[in-house]
Every structure is written in structure tokens, then in C-alpha cells.
PDB file of N, CA and C in Angstrom:
ATOM      1  N   UNK A  57       8.598 -23.165 -20.506  1.00 43.00           N
ATOM      2  CA  UNK A  57       7.617 -23.798 -19.535  1.00 43.00           C
ATOM      3  C   UNK A  57       7.635 -22.478 -18.469  1.00 43.00           C
ATOM      4  N   UNK A  58       6.357 -22.069 -17.951  1.00 48.00           N
ATOM      5  CA  UNK A  58       6.376 -21.022 -17.145  1.00 48.00           C
ATOM      6  C   UNK A  58       6.915 -21.279 -15.626  1.00 48.00           C
ATOM      7  N   UNK A  59       7.516 -20.281 -14.997  1.00 52.00           N
ATOM      8  CA  UNK A  59       8.299 -20.379 -13.902  1.00 52.00           C
ATOM      9  C   UNK A  59       7.218 -20.215 -12.667  1.00 52.00           C
ATOM     10  N   UNK A  60       7.480 -20.832 -11.622  1.00 63.00           N
ATOM     11  CA  UNK A  60       6.657 -20.624 -10.514  1.00 63.00           C
ATOM     12  C   UNK A  60       7.352 -19.658  -9.426  1.00 63.00           C
ATOM     13  N   UNK A  61       8.316 -19.145  -9.950  1.00 71.00           N
ATOM     14  CA  UNK A  61       8.851 -17.851  -9.000  1.00 71.00           C
ATOM     15  C   UNK A  61       8.019 -16.645  -8.931  1.00 71.00           C
ATOM     16  N   UNK A  62       7.911 -16.233  -7.722  1.00 74.00           N
ATOM     17  CA  UNK A  62       7.252 -14.886  -7.438  1.00 74.00           C
ATOM     18  C   UNK A  62       8.222 -13.854  -7.066  1.00 74.00           C
ATOM     19  N   UNK A  63       8.061 -12.617  -7.422  1.00 79.00           N
ATOM     20  CA  UNK A  63       9.010 -11.645  -6.978  1.00 79.00           C
ATOM     21  C   UNK A  63       8.762 -11.264  -5.637  1.00 79.00           C
ATOM     22  N   UNK A  64       7.664 -11.696  -4.971  1.00 82.00           N
ATOM     23  CA  UNK A  64       7.286 -11.152  -3.740  1.00 82.00           C
ATOM     24  C   UNK A  64       7.544 -12.344  -2.630  1.00 82.00           C
ATOM     25  N   UNK A  65       8.184 -11.704  -1.533  1.00 84.00           N
ATOM     26  CA  UNK A  65       8.442 -12.548  -0.272  1.00 84.00           C
ATOM     27  C   UNK A  65       7.109 -12.889   0.423  1.00 84.00           C
ATOM     28  N   UNK A  66       6.152 -11.769   0.546  1.00 88.00           N
ATOM     29  CA  UNK A  66       4.775 -12.179   0.862  1.00 88.00           C
ATOM     30  C   UNK A  66       4.023 -10.760   0.319  1.00 88.00           C
ATOM     31  N   UNK A  67       2.633 -11.194   0.315  1.00 92.00           N
ATOM     32  CA  UNK A  67       1.778 -10.204  -0.405  1.00 92.00           C
ATOM     33  C   UNK A  67       0.465 -10.272   0.413  1.00 92.00           C
ATOM     34  N   UNK A  68      -0.327  -9.281   0.301  1.00 95.00           N
ATOM     35  CA  UNK A  68      -1.723  -9.414   0.700  1.00 95.00           C
ATOM     36  C   UNK A  68      -2.556  -8.376  -0.006  1.00 95.00           C
ATOM     37  N   UNK A  69      -3.958  -8.614  -0.290  1.00 97.00           N
ATOM     38  CA  UNK A  69      -4.764  -7.607  -0.884  1.00 97.00           C
ATOM     39  C   UNK A  69      -5.523  -6.920   0.295  1.00 97.00           C
ATOM     40  N   UNK A  70      -5.747  -5.638   0.365  1.00 97.00           N
ATOM     41  CA  UNK A  70      -6.596  -4.916   1.200  1.00 97.00           C
ATOM     42  C   UNK A  70      -7.497  -3.931   0.389  1.00 97.00           C
ATOM     43  N   UNK A  71      -8.577  -3.855   1.029  1.00 97.00           N
ATOM     44  CA  UNK A  71      -9.684  -2.942   0.416  1.00 97.00           C
ATOM     45  C   UNK A  71      -9.780  -1.699   1.203  1.00 97.00           C
ATOM     46  N   UNK A  72      -9.724  -0.544   0.582  1.00 97.00           N
ATOM     47  CA  UNK A  72      -9.346   0.775   1.241  1.00 97.00           C
ATOM     48  C   UNK A  72     -10.523   1.669   0.831  1.00 97.00           C
ATOM     49  N   UNK A  73     -11.080   2.561   1.782  1.00 96.00           N
ATOM     50  CA  UNK A  73     -11.819   3.753   1.486  1.00 96.00           C
ATOM     51  C   UNK A  73     -11.243   4.889   2.130  1.00 96.00           C
ATOM     52  N   UNK A  74     -10.477   5.765   1.279  1.00 95.00           N
ATOM     53  CA  UNK A  74     -10.006   7.006   1.725  1.00 95.00           C
ATOM     54  C   UNK A  74     -10.964   7.927   1.974  1.00 95.00           C
ATOM     55  N   UNK A  75     -11.329   8.557   3.072  1.00 93.00           N
ATOM     56  CA  UNK A  75     -12.252   9.505   3.475  1.00 93.00           C
ATOM     57  C   UNK A  75     -12.049  11.001   2.968  1.00 93.00           C
ATOM     58  N   UNK A  76     -10.996  11.586   3.336  1.00 95.00           N
ATOM     59  CA  UNK A  76     -10.631  13.160   3.071  1.00 95.00           C
ATOM     60  C   UNK A  76      -9.542  13.036   2.007  1.00 95.00           C
ATOM     61  N   UNK A  77      -9.561  13.972   1.125  1.00 96.00           N
ATOM     62  CA  UNK A  77      -8.426  13.901   0.039  1.00 96.00           C
ATOM     63  C   UNK A  77      -7.304  14.357   0.803  1.00 96.00           C
ATOM     64  N   UNK A  78      -6.104  14.026   0.422  1.00 96.00           N
ATOM     65  CA  UNK A  78      -4.718  14.380   0.852  1.00 96.00           C
ATOM     66  C   UNK A  78      -4.615  14.375   2.314  1.00 96.00           C
ATOM     67  N   UNK A  79      -5.072  13.485   2.889  1.00 95.00           N
ATOM     68  CA  UNK A  79      -5.130  13.205   4.415  1.00 95.00           C
ATOM     69  C   UNK A  79      -4.638  11.692   4.640  1.00 95.00           C
ATOM     70  N   UNK A  80      -3.760  11.677   5.709  1.00 95.00           N
ATOM     71  CA  UNK A  80      -3.181  10.341   5.989  1.00 95.00           C
ATOM     72  C   UNK A  80      -4.273   9.215   6.285  1.00 95.00           C
ATOM     73  N   UNK A  81      -4.275   8.055   5.818  1.00 96.00           N
ATOM     74  CA  UNK A  81      -5.088   6.888   6.096  1.00 96.00           C
ATOM     75  C   UNK A  81      -4.250   5.827   6.545  1.00 96.00           C
ATOM     76  N   UNK A  82      -4.490   5.281   7.671  1.00 96.00           N
ATOM     77  CA  UNK A  82      -3.872   4.144   8.227  1.00 96.00           C
ATOM     78  C   UNK A  82      -4.308   2.926   7.603  1.00 96.00           C
ATOM     79  N   UNK A  83      -3.551   1.921   6.966  1.00 97.00           N
ATOM     80  CA  UNK A  83      -4.143   0.782   6.341  1.00 97.00           C
ATOM     81  C   UNK A  83      -3.280  -0.360   7.106  1.00 97.00           C
ATOM     82  N   UNK A  84      -4.053  -1.022   7.779  1.00 96.00           N
ATOM     83  CA  UNK A  84      -3.546  -2.342   8.648  1.00 96.00           C
ATOM     84  C   UNK A  84      -3.216  -3.454   7.529  1.00 96.00           C
ATOM     85  N   UNK A  85      -2.277  -4.119   8.002  1.00 96.00           N
ATOM     86  CA  UNK A  85      -1.758  -5.389   7.093  1.00 96.00           C
ATOM     87  C   UNK A  85      -1.200  -6.421   8.034  1.00 96.00           C
ATOM     88  N   UNK A  86      -0.937  -7.652   7.459  1.00 94.00           N
ATOM     89  CA  UNK A  86      -0.387  -8.656   8.320  1.00 94.00           C
ATOM     90  C   UNK A  86       0.983  -9.302   7.570  1.00 94.00           C
ATOM     91  N   UNK A  87       1.537  -8.312   6.836  1.00 92.00           N
ATOM     92  CA  UNK A  87       2.946  -8.738   6.211  1.00 92.00           C
ATOM     93  C   UNK A  87       3.975  -8.752   7.075  1.00 92.00           C
ATOM     94  N   UNK A  88       4.988  -9.690   6.841  1.00 83.00           N
ATOM     95  CA  UNK A  88       6.256  -9.532   7.674  1.00 83.00           C
ATOM     96  C   UNK A  88       7.390  -9.133   6.807  1.00 83.00           C
ATOM     97  N   UNK A  89       8.286  -8.560   7.277  1.00 74.00           N
ATOM     98  CA  UNK A  89       9.333  -8.100   6.556  1.00 74.00           C
ATOM     99  C   UNK A  89       9.765  -6.590   7.043  1.00 74.00           C
ATOM    100  N   UNK A  90      10.715  -5.956   6.076  1.00 75.00           N
ATOM    101  CA  UNK A  90      11.024  -4.565   6.439  1.00 75.00           C
ATOM    102  C   UNK A  90       9.798  -3.641   6.315  1.00 75.00           C
ATOM    103  N   UNK A  91       9.393  -2.899   7.326  1.00 77.00           N
ATOM    104  CA  UNK A  91       8.198  -2.067   7.309  1.00 77.00           C
ATOM    105  C   UNK A  91       8.358  -1.016   6.115  1.00 77.00           C
ATOM    106  N   UNK A  92       9.706  -0.466   5.922  1.00 79.00           N
ATOM    107  CA  UNK A  92       9.745   0.506   4.765  1.00 79.00           C
ATOM    108  C   UNK A  92       9.818  -0.137   3.524  1.00 79.00           C
ATOM    109  N   UNK A  93       9.806  -1.516   3.411  1.00 85.00           N
ATOM    110  CA  UNK A  93      10.099  -2.220   2.179  1.00 85.00           C
ATOM    111  C   UNK A  93       8.771  -2.630   1.476  1.00 85.00           C
ATOM    112  N   UNK A  94       7.690  -2.296   2.087  1.00 92.00           N
ATOM    113  CA  UNK A  94       6.433  -2.704   1.515  1.00 92.00           C
ATOM    114  C   UNK A  94       5.964  -1.670   0.598  1.00 92.00           C
ATOM    115  N   UNK A  95       5.445  -2.275  -0.672  1.00 93.00           N
ATOM    116  CA  UNK A  95       5.246  -1.520  -1.769  1.00 93.00           C
ATOM    117  C   UNK A  95       3.515  -1.703  -1.974  1.00 93.00           C
ATOM    118  N   UNK A  96       2.942  -0.860  -2.775  1.00 95.00           N
ATOM    119  CA  UNK A  96       1.528  -0.969  -2.804  1.00 95.00           C
ATOM    120  C   UNK A  96       1.320  -0.799  -4.451  1.00 95.00           C
ATOM    121  N   UNK A  97       0.277  -1.758  -5.024  1.00 95.00           N
ATOM    122  CA  UNK A  97      -0.044  -1.578  -6.350  1.00 95.00           C
ATOM    123  C   UNK A  97      -1.600  -1.454  -6.459  1.00 95.00           C
ATOM    124  N   UNK A  98      -2.235  -0.400  -6.896  1.00 95.00           N
ATOM    125  CA  UNK A  98      -3.575  -0.347  -7.159  1.00 95.00           C
ATOM    126  C   UNK A  98      -4.053  -1.249  -8.072  1.00 95.00           C
ATOM    127  N   UNK A  99      -4.916  -2.278  -7.659  1.00 95.00           N
ATOM    128  CA  UNK A  99      -5.431  -3.429  -8.395  1.00 95.00           C
ATOM    129  C   UNK A  99      -6.839  -2.878  -9.175  1.00 95.00           C
ATOM    130  N   UNK A 100      -7.515  -2.243  -8.246  1.00 95.00           N
ATOM    131  CA  UNK A 100      -8.869  -1.615  -8.797  1.00 95.00           C
ATOM    132  C   UNK A 100      -9.019  -0.542  -8.061  1.00 95.00           C
ATOM    133  N   UNK A 101      -9.482   0.508  -8.762  1.00 91.00           N
ATOM    134  CA  UNK A 101      -9.786   1.974  -8.166  1.00 91.00           C
ATOM    135  C   UNK A 101     -11.078   2.529  -8.844  1.00 91.00           C
ATOM    136  N   UNK A 102     -11.721   3.146  -8.069  1.00 89.00           N
ATOM    137  CA  UNK A 102     -12.955   3.662  -8.543  1.00 89.00           C
ATOM    138  C   UNK A 102     -12.722   5.132  -8.690  1.00 89.00           C
ATOM    139  N   UNK A 103     -12.795   5.838  -9.723  1.00 86.00           N
ATOM    140  CA  UNK A 103     -12.574   7.346  -9.885  1.00 86.00           C
ATOM    141  C   UNK A 103     -11.050   7.454 -10.508  1.00 86.00           C
ATOM    142  N   UNK A 104     -10.641   8.595 -10.513  1.00 88.00           N
ATOM    143  CA  UNK A 104      -9.282   8.891 -11.097  1.00 88.00           C
ATOM    144  C   UNK A 104      -8.341   9.494 -10.003  1.00 88.00           C
ATOM    145  N   UNK A 105      -8.414   9.170  -8.845  1.00 90.00           N
ATOM    146  CA  UNK A 105      -7.453   9.703  -7.816  1.00 90.00           C
ATOM    147  C   UNK A 105      -6.275   8.971  -8.021  1.00 90.00           C
ATOM    148  N   UNK A 106      -5.208   9.457  -7.336  1.00 95.00           N
ATOM    149  CA  UNK A 106      -3.821   8.989  -7.136  1.00 95.00           C
ATOM    150  C   UNK A 106      -3.576   8.540  -5.670  1.00 95.00           C
ATOM    151  N   UNK A 107      -3.116   7.367  -5.418  1.00 96.00           N
ATOM    152  CA  UNK A 107      -2.673   6.936  -4.231  1.00 96.00           C
ATOM    153  C   UNK A 107      -1.312   7.169  -3.978  1.00 96.00           C
ATOM    154  N   UNK A 108      -0.848   7.723  -2.833  1.00 96.00           N
ATOM    155  CA  UNK A 108       0.569   8.010  -2.780  1.00 96.00           C
ATOM    156  C   UNK A 108       0.859   8.081  -1.300  1.00 96.00           C
ATOM    157  N   UNK A 109       2.136   8.140  -1.088  1.00 95.00           N
ATOM    158  CA  UNK A 109       2.763   8.401   0.269  1.00 95.00           C
ATOM    159  C   UNK A 109       3.223   9.733   0.399  1.00 95.00           C
ATOM    160  N   UNK A 110       2.981  10.335   1.654  1.00 93.00           N
ATOM    161  CA  UNK A 110       3.495  11.657   2.164  1.00 93.00           C
ATOM    162  C   UNK A 110       5.109  11.321   2.225  1.00 93.00           C
ATOM    163  N   UNK A 111       5.817  12.334   1.580  1.00 89.00           N
ATOM    164  CA  UNK A 111       7.310  12.069   1.803  1.00 89.00           C
ATOM    165  C   UNK A 111       7.816  13.361   2.625  1.00 89.00           C
ATOM    166  N   UNK A 112       6.948  14.127   3.073  1.00 89.00           N
ATOM    167  CA  UNK A 112       7.340  15.377   3.750  1.00 89.00           C
ATOM    168  C   UNK A 112       8.056  14.977   5.013  1.00 89.00           C
ATOM    169  N   UNK A 113       9.048  15.884   5.440  1.00 89.00           N
ATOM    170  CA  UNK A 113       9.635  15.693   6.810  1.00 89.00           C
ATOM    171  C   UNK A 113       8.531  15.783   7.785  1.00 89.00           C
ATOM    172  N   UNK A 114       8.702  14.901   8.770  1.00 86.00           N
ATOM    173  CA  UNK A 114       7.787  14.892   9.858  1.00 86.00           C
ATOM    174  C   UNK A 114       6.518  14.031   9.648  1.00 86.00           C
ATOM    175  N   UNK A 115       6.464  13.377   8.503  1.00 89.00           N
ATOM    176  CA  UNK A 115       5.228  12.485   7.986  1.00 89.00           C
ATOM    177  C   UNK A 115       5.033  11.380   9.116  1.00 89.00           C
ATOM    178  N   UNK A 116       3.862  11.017   9.186  1.00 89.00           N
ATOM    179  CA  UNK A 116       3.407   9.755  10.038  1.00 89.00           C
ATOM    180  C   UNK A 116       4.261   8.623   9.426  1.00 89.00           C
ATOM    181  N   UNK A 117       4.992   7.912  10.574  1.00 90.00           N
ATOM    182  CA  UNK A 117       5.801   6.709  10.383  1.00 90.00           C
ATOM    183  C   UNK A 117       4.840   5.557  10.094  1.00 90.00           C
ATOM    184  N   UNK A 118       5.506   4.510   9.346  1.00 92.00           N
ATOM    185  CA  UNK A 118       4.845   3.452   9.214  1.00 92.00           C
ATOM    186  C   UNK A 118       5.085   2.278  10.489  1.00 92.00           C
ATOM    187  N   UNK A 119       4.037   1.653  10.786  1.00 91.00           N
ATOM    188  CA  UNK A 119       4.448   0.604  11.856  1.00 91.00           C
ATOM    189  C   UNK A 119       4.572  -0.846  11.411  1.00 91.00           C
ATOM    190  N   UNK A 120       4.785  -1.694  12.288  1.00 90.00           N
ATOM    191  CA  UNK A 120       5.118  -3.004  11.764  1.00 90.00           C
ATOM    192  C   UNK A 120       3.846  -3.809  11.274  1.00 90.00           C
ATOM    193  N   UNK A 121       2.731  -3.260  11.596  1.00 93.00           N
ATOM    194  CA  UNK A 121       1.240  -3.779  11.033  1.00 93.00           C
ATOM    195  C   UNK A 121       0.492  -2.811  10.373  1.00 93.00           C
ATOM    196  N   UNK A 122       0.980  -1.663   9.882  1.00 95.00           N
ATOM    197  CA  UNK A 122       0.244  -0.762   9.165  1.00 95.00           C
ATOM    198  C   UNK A 122       1.010   0.317   8.257  1.00 95.00           C
ATOM    199  N   UNK A 123       0.591   0.537   7.129  1.00 95.00           N
ATOM    200  CA  UNK A 123       1.278   1.710   6.576  1.00 95.00           C
ATOM    201  C   UNK A 123       0.168   3.002   6.246  1.00 95.00           C
ATOM    202  N   UNK A 124       0.989   4.000   6.018  1.00 96.00           N
ATOM    203  CA  UNK A 124       0.171   5.153   5.784  1.00 96.00           C
ATOM    204  C   UNK A 124       0.179   5.762   4.511  1.00 96.00           C
ATOM    205  N   UNK A 125      -0.916   5.825   3.685  1.00 97.00           N
ATOM    206  CA  UNK A 125      -1.027   6.349   2.512  1.00 97.00           C
ATOM    207  C   UNK A 125      -2.150   7.539   2.453  1.00 97.00           C
ATOM    208  N   UNK A 126      -2.034   8.124   1.218  1.00 96.00           N
ATOM    209  CA  UNK A 126      -3.045   9.215   0.966  1.00 96.00           C
ATOM    210  C   UNK A 126      -3.623   8.890  -0.489  1.00 96.00           C
ATOM    211  N   UNK A 127      -4.887   9.679  -0.601  1.00 96.00           N
ATOM    212  CA  UNK A 127      -5.556   9.601  -1.901  1.00 96.00           C
ATOM    213  C   UNK A 127      -5.682  11.173  -2.284  1.00 96.00           C
ATOM    214  N   UNK A 128      -5.629  11.429  -3.607  1.00 96.00           N
ATOM    215  CA  UNK A 128      -5.813  12.903  -4.239  1.00 96.00           C
ATOM    216  C   UNK A 128      -7.310  12.998  -4.069  1.00 96.00           C
ATOM    217  N   UNK A 129      -8.234  11.960  -4.036  1.00 95.00           N
ATOM    218  CA  UNK A 129      -9.624  12.152  -4.323  1.00 95.00           C
ATOM    219  C   UNK A 129     -10.376  11.645  -2.797  1.00 95.00           C
ATOM    220  N   UNK A 130     -11.211  12.496  -2.607  1.00 95.00           N
ATOM    221  CA  UNK A 130     -12.027  12.249  -1.373  1.00 95.00           C
ATOM    222  C   UNK A 130     -12.813  10.991  -1.664  1.00 95.00           C
ATOM    223  N   UNK A 131     -13.113  10.220  -0.615  1.00 95.00           N
ATOM    224  CA  UNK A 131     -14.061   8.972  -0.794  1.00 95.00           C
ATOM    225  C   UNK A 131     -13.753   8.045  -1.851  1.00 95.00           C
ATOM    226  N   UNK A 132     -12.381   7.952  -1.965  1.00 95.00           N
ATOM    227  CA  UNK A 132     -11.670   7.001  -3.082  1.00 95.00           C
ATOM    228  C   UNK A 132     -11.834   5.592  -2.468  1.00 95.00           C
ATOM    229  N   UNK A 133     -12.369   4.802  -3.319  1.00 95.00           N
ATOM    230  CA  UNK A 133     -12.301   3.442  -2.916  1.00 95.00           C
ATOM    231  C   UNK A 133     -11.460   2.560  -3.880  1.00 95.00           C
ATOM    232  N   UNK A 134     -10.676   1.637  -3.257  1.00 96.00           N
ATOM    233  CA  UNK A 134      -9.753   0.815  -3.958  1.00 96.00           C
ATOM    234  C   UNK A 134      -9.348  -0.399  -3.475  1.00 96.00           C
ATOM    235  N   UNK A 135      -8.874  -1.400  -4.101  1.00 97.00           N
ATOM    236  CA  UNK A 135      -8.150  -2.656  -3.727  1.00 97.00           C
ATOM    237  C   UNK A 135      -6.657  -2.337  -4.016  1.00 97.00           C
ATOM    238  N   UNK A 136      -5.928  -2.607  -3.030  1.00 97.00           N
ATOM    239  CA  UNK A 136      -4.473  -2.540  -3.199  1.00 97.00           C
ATOM    240  C   UNK A 136      -3.871  -3.965  -2.922  1.00 97.00           C
ATOM    241  N   UNK A 137      -2.723  -4.084  -3.745  1.00 96.00           N
ATOM    242  CA  UNK A 137      -1.899  -5.219  -3.569  1.00 96.00           C
ATOM    243  C   UNK A 137      -0.624  -4.805  -2.861  1.00 96.00           C
ATOM    244  N   UNK A 138      -0.591  -5.187  -1.445  1.00 96.00           N
ATOM    245  CA  UNK A 138       0.739  -4.884  -0.492  1.00 96.00           C
ATOM    246  C   UNK A 138       1.622  -5.912  -0.910  1.00 96.00           C
ATOM    247  N   UNK A 139       3.025  -5.604  -1.053  1.00 93.00           N
ATOM    248  CA  UNK A 139       3.991  -6.698  -1.266  1.00 93.00           C
ATOM    249  C   UNK A 139       5.152  -6.243  -0.464  1.00 93.00           C
ATOM    250  N   UNK A 140       6.056  -7.444  -0.103  1.00 90.00           N
ATOM    251  CA  UNK A 140       7.466  -7.282   0.218  1.00 90.00           C
ATOM    252  C   UNK A 140       8.151  -8.135  -0.825  1.00 90.00           C
ATOM    253  N   UNK A 141       9.266  -7.320  -1.378  1.00 83.00           N
ATOM    254  CA  UNK A 141      10.049  -8.024  -2.473  1.00 83.00           C
ATOM    255  C   UNK A 141      10.882  -9.151  -1.861  1.00 83.00           C
ATOM    256  N   UNK A 142      11.137 -10.104  -2.677  1.00 77.00           N
ATOM    257  CA  UNK A 142      12.044 -11.171  -2.423  1.00 77.00           C
ATOM    258  C   UNK A 142      13.516 -10.576  -2.260  1.00 77.00           C
ATOM    259  N   UNK A 143      14.238 -11.058  -1.279  1.00 72.00           N
ATOM    260  CA  UNK A 143      15.677 -10.419  -1.082  1.00 72.00           C
ATOM    261  C   UNK A 143      16.460 -11.346  -2.227  1.00 72.00           C
ATOM    262  N   UNK A 144      17.540 -10.825  -2.706  1.00 62.00           N
ATOM    263  CA  UNK A 144      18.223 -11.370  -3.904  1.00 62.00           C
ATOM    264  C   UNK A 144      19.560 -12.087  -3.192  1.00 62.00           C
TER     265      UNK A 144
END
């Protein structure tokens, strides 16, 4: 029998268009939970760009209602599933 358990404490879908390649893009969200614990999964993506987080020292920090990601492709259009994991 299938389980109704979800691995996510919360989740939401966001549609994003990244303008310039390899540049910070602020993505608003309404998730609650630890800011640094938010994960993203590309659900649909146009083109062959990579969505990633800049891990350099001095990178733009995430806020309580937004994350900052980049795309390797200019004008990248995608839908992301943002999640916060269940605590064990």
C-alpha cells in the first residue's frame, strides 16, 4: 500500500526567468524553515542551462523570504520545486 509520507516539511513551485548568465537572481518564496535548508529541483527547464548556487566567499546571502540562484544560460526559463526537508 502506498505511503502518504512526504519527505518535505514544506514545498512550493516557482517560475523563474534568469536574465543574464552566471549572475545572481533573487527568487522570492513563502516557505518557512531554515533559510539555508531550502533545496531546489528543476521541474521543467527550457534549454540546456544549469541552475546553481554561487558558493564563493562573499556571495549574496539568502533571506527568510528569498533565495539567490544563477543559471549558466542567459534568458533561461524554468520551473523550480523549492523544498524544506522533514526533520528526522
